[in-house]
Short mmCIF file of C-alpha atoms in Angstrom, two decimals:
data_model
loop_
_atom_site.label_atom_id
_atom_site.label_comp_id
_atom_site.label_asym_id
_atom_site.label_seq_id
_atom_site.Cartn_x
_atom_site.Cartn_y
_atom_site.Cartn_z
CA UNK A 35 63.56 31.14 15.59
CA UNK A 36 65.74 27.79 15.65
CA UNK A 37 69.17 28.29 17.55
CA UNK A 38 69.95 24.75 16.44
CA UNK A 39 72.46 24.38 14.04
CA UNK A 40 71.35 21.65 11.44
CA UNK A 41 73.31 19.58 9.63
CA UNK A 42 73.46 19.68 5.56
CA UNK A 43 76.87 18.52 4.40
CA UNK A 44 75.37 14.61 4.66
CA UNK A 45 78.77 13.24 3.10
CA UNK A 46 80.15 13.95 6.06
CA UNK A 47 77.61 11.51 8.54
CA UNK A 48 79.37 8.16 7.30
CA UNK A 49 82.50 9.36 9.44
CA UNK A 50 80.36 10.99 12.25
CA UNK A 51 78.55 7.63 12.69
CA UNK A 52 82.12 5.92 12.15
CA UNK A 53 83.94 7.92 14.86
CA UNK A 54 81.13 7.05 17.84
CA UNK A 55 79.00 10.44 17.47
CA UNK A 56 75.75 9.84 19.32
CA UNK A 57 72.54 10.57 17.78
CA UNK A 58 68.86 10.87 19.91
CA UNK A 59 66.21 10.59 16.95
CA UNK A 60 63.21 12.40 18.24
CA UNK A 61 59.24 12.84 18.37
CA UNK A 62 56.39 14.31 19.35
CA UNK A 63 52.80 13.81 18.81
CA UNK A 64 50.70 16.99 19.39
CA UNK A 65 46.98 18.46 19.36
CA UNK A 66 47.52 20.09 16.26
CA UNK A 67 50.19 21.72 13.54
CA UNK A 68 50.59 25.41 15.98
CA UNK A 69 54.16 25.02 18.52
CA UNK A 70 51.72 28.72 20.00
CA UNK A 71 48.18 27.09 20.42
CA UNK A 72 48.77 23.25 20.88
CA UNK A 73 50.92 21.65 22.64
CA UNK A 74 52.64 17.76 22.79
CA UNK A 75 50.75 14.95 24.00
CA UNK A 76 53.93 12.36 23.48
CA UNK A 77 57.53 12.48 23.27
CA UNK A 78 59.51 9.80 22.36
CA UNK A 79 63.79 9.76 21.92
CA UNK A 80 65.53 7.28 21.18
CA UNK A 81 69.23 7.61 22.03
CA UNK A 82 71.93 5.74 19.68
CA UNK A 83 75.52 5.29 18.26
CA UNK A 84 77.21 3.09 16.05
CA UNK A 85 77.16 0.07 18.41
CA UNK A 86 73.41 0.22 18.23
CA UNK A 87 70.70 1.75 20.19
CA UNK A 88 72.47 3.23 23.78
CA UNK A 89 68.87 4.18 25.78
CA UNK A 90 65.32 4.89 25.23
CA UNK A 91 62.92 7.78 26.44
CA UNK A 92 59.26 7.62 26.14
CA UNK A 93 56.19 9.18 27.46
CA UNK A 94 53.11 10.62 27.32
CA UNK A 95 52.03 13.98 28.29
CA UNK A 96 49.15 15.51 29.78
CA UNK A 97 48.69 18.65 27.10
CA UNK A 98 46.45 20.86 29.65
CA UNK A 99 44.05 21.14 26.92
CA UNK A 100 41.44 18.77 24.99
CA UNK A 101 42.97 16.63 22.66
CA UNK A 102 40.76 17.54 18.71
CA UNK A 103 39.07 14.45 17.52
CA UNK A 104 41.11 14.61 14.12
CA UNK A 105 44.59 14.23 16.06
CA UNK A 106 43.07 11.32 17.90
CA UNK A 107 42.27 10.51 14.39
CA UNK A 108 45.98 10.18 13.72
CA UNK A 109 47.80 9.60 16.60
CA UNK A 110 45.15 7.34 18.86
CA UNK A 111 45.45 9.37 21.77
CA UNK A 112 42.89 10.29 23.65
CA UNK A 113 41.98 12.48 26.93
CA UNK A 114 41.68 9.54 28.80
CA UNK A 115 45.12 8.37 27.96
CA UNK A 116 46.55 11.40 29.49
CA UNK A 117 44.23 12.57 32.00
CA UNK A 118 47.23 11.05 34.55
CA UNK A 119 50.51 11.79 32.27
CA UNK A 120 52.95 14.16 33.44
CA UNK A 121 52.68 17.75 32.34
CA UNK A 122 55.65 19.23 30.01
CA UNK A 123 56.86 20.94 32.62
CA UNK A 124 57.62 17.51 34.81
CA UNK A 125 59.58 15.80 32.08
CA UNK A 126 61.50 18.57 30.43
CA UNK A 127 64.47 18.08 32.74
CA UNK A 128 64.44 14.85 32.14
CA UNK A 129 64.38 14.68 28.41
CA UNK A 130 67.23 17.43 28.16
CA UNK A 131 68.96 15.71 30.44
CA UNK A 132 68.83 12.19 27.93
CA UNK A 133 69.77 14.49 24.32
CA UNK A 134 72.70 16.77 26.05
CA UNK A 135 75.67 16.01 23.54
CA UNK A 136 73.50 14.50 21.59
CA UNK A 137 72.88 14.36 17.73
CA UNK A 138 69.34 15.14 17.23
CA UNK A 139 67.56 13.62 14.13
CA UNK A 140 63.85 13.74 13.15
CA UNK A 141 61.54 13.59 10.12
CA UNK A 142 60.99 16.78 9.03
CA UNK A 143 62.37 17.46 12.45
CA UNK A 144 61.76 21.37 12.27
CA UNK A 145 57.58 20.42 13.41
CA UNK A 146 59.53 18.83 16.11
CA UNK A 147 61.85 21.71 17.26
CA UNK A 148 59.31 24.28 17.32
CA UNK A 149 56.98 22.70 19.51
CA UNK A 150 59.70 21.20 22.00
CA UNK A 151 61.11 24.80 21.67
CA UNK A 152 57.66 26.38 22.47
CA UNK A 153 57.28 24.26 25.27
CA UNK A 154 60.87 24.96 27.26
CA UNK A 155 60.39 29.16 26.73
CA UNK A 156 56.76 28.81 28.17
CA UNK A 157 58.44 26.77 31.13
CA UNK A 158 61.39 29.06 31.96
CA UNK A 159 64.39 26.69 29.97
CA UNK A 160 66.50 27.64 27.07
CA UNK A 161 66.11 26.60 24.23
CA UNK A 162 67.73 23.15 22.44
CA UNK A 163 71.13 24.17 21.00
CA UNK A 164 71.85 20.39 19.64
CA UNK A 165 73.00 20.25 16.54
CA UNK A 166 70.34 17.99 14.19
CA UNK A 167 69.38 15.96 11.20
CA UNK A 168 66.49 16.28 8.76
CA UNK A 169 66.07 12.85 7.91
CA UNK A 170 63.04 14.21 5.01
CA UNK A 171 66.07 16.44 3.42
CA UNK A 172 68.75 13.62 3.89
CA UNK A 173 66.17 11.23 2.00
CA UNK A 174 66.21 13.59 -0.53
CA UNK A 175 69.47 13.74 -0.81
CA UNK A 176 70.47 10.30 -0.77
CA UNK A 177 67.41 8.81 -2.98
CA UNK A 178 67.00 11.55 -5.75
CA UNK A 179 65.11 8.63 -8.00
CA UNK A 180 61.93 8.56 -5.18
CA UNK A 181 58.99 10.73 -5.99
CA UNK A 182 57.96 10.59 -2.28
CA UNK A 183 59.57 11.10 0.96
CA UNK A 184 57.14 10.83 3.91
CA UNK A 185 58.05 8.32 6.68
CA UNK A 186 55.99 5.21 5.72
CA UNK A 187 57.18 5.52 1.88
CA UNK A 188 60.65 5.60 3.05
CA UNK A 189 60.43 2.43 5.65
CA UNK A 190 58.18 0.40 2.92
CA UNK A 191 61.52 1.12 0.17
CA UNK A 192 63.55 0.02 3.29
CA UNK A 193 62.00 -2.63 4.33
CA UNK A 194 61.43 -1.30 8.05
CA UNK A 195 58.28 -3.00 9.43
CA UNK A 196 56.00 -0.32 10.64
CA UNK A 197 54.49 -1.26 14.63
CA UNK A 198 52.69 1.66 15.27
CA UNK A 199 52.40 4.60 12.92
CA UNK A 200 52.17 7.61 14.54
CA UNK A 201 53.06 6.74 18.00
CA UNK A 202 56.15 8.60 18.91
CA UNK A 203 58.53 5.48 20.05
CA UNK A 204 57.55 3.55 17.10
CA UNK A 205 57.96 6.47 14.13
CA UNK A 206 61.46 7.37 16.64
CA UNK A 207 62.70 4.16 15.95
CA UNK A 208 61.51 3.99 12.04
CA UNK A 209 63.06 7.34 11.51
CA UNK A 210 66.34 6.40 12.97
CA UNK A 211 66.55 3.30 10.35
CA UNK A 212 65.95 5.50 7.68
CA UNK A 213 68.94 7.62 8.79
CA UNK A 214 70.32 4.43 8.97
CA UNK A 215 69.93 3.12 5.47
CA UNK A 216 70.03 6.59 3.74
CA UNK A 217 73.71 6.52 5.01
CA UNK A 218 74.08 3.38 3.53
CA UNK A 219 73.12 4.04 0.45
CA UNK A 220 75.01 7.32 -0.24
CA UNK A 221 78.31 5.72 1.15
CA UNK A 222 77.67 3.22 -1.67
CA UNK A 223 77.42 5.62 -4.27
CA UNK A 224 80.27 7.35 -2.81
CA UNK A 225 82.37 3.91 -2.90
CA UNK A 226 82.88 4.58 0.91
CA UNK A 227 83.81 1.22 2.78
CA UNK A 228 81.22 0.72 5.08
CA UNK A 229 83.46 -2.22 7.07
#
């Protein structure tokens, strides 16, 4: 179960965003869709505010298990790539460490959660208490007009160019545009000065 407490009333993140809050969008890539059986072969965060992106943290992980051919499918990481990665265990200090105080925000962030929070109870650490962001709900919210809302439908009716799909540094940063603009546009229709 989630201890984090997310964050629904989306009127308010115009003045969150105004009054300095800091935000750490977040990913993971994984061997499969179970936080129990898989685990995370890449984590990605990328740490920000409203004078722009603060910090950056970005690696990949040695899962302790063999990677299925369909997630190299997706993702385009393979066994090899991580043979020499840290383990979870390594860089969980580390990546608490760079979202303490933090915002979190993520695309249907709960996949996210659950396997980040799977991995710090199998290594002895509490579990995330951030605060967070759906940026699939916020979409939602602040485009009711779309019939879609997965990441690359979102960045295309953005405009945000698209490096590498499916790499976790490269959907963090698309994600955290499409917080971006989705605040944007709903301060708009709320006539909220965005100066």
């Amino acid at each position: 179960m989630l201890q984090n407490k997310a964050i629904k009333d989306y009127r308010k993140l115009f003045c969150l965003l105004k009054d300095g809050t800091v935000f750490t969008v977040i990913d993971t890539e994984t061997t499969g869709l179970s936080s129990i059986e898989n685990r995370i072969v890449e984590v990605a965060a990328i740490k920000f505010s409203k004078d722009g992106i603060l910090d950056k943290f970005s690696t990949l992980v040695n899962p302790e298990q063999k990677i299925p051919f369909q997630c190299i499918q997706i993702h385009h990481i393979t066994d090899q790539m991580v043979q020499s990665a840290p383990k979870i265990k390594q860089i969980l200090p580390e990546l608490l460490k760079f979202i303490e105080g933090s915002v979190l925000i993520g695309h249907n962030i709960n996949f996210d959660l659950r396997f980040l929070n799977a991995e710090l109870e199998r290594n002895g650490f509490s579990q995330l208490k951030n605060s967070f962001i759906d940026t699939l709900s916020l979409s939602r919210w602040s485009l009711p007009e779309m019939q879609k809302y997965n990441q690359s439908i979102l960045a295309e009716y953005f405009n945000i160019k698209i490096k590498n799909a499916h790499r976790a540094e490269d959907d963090a940063y698309v994600c955290g545009q499409i917080f971006l603009n989705c605040i944007k546009v709903s301060a708009e229709r709320q006539k909220i000065r965005i100066d």
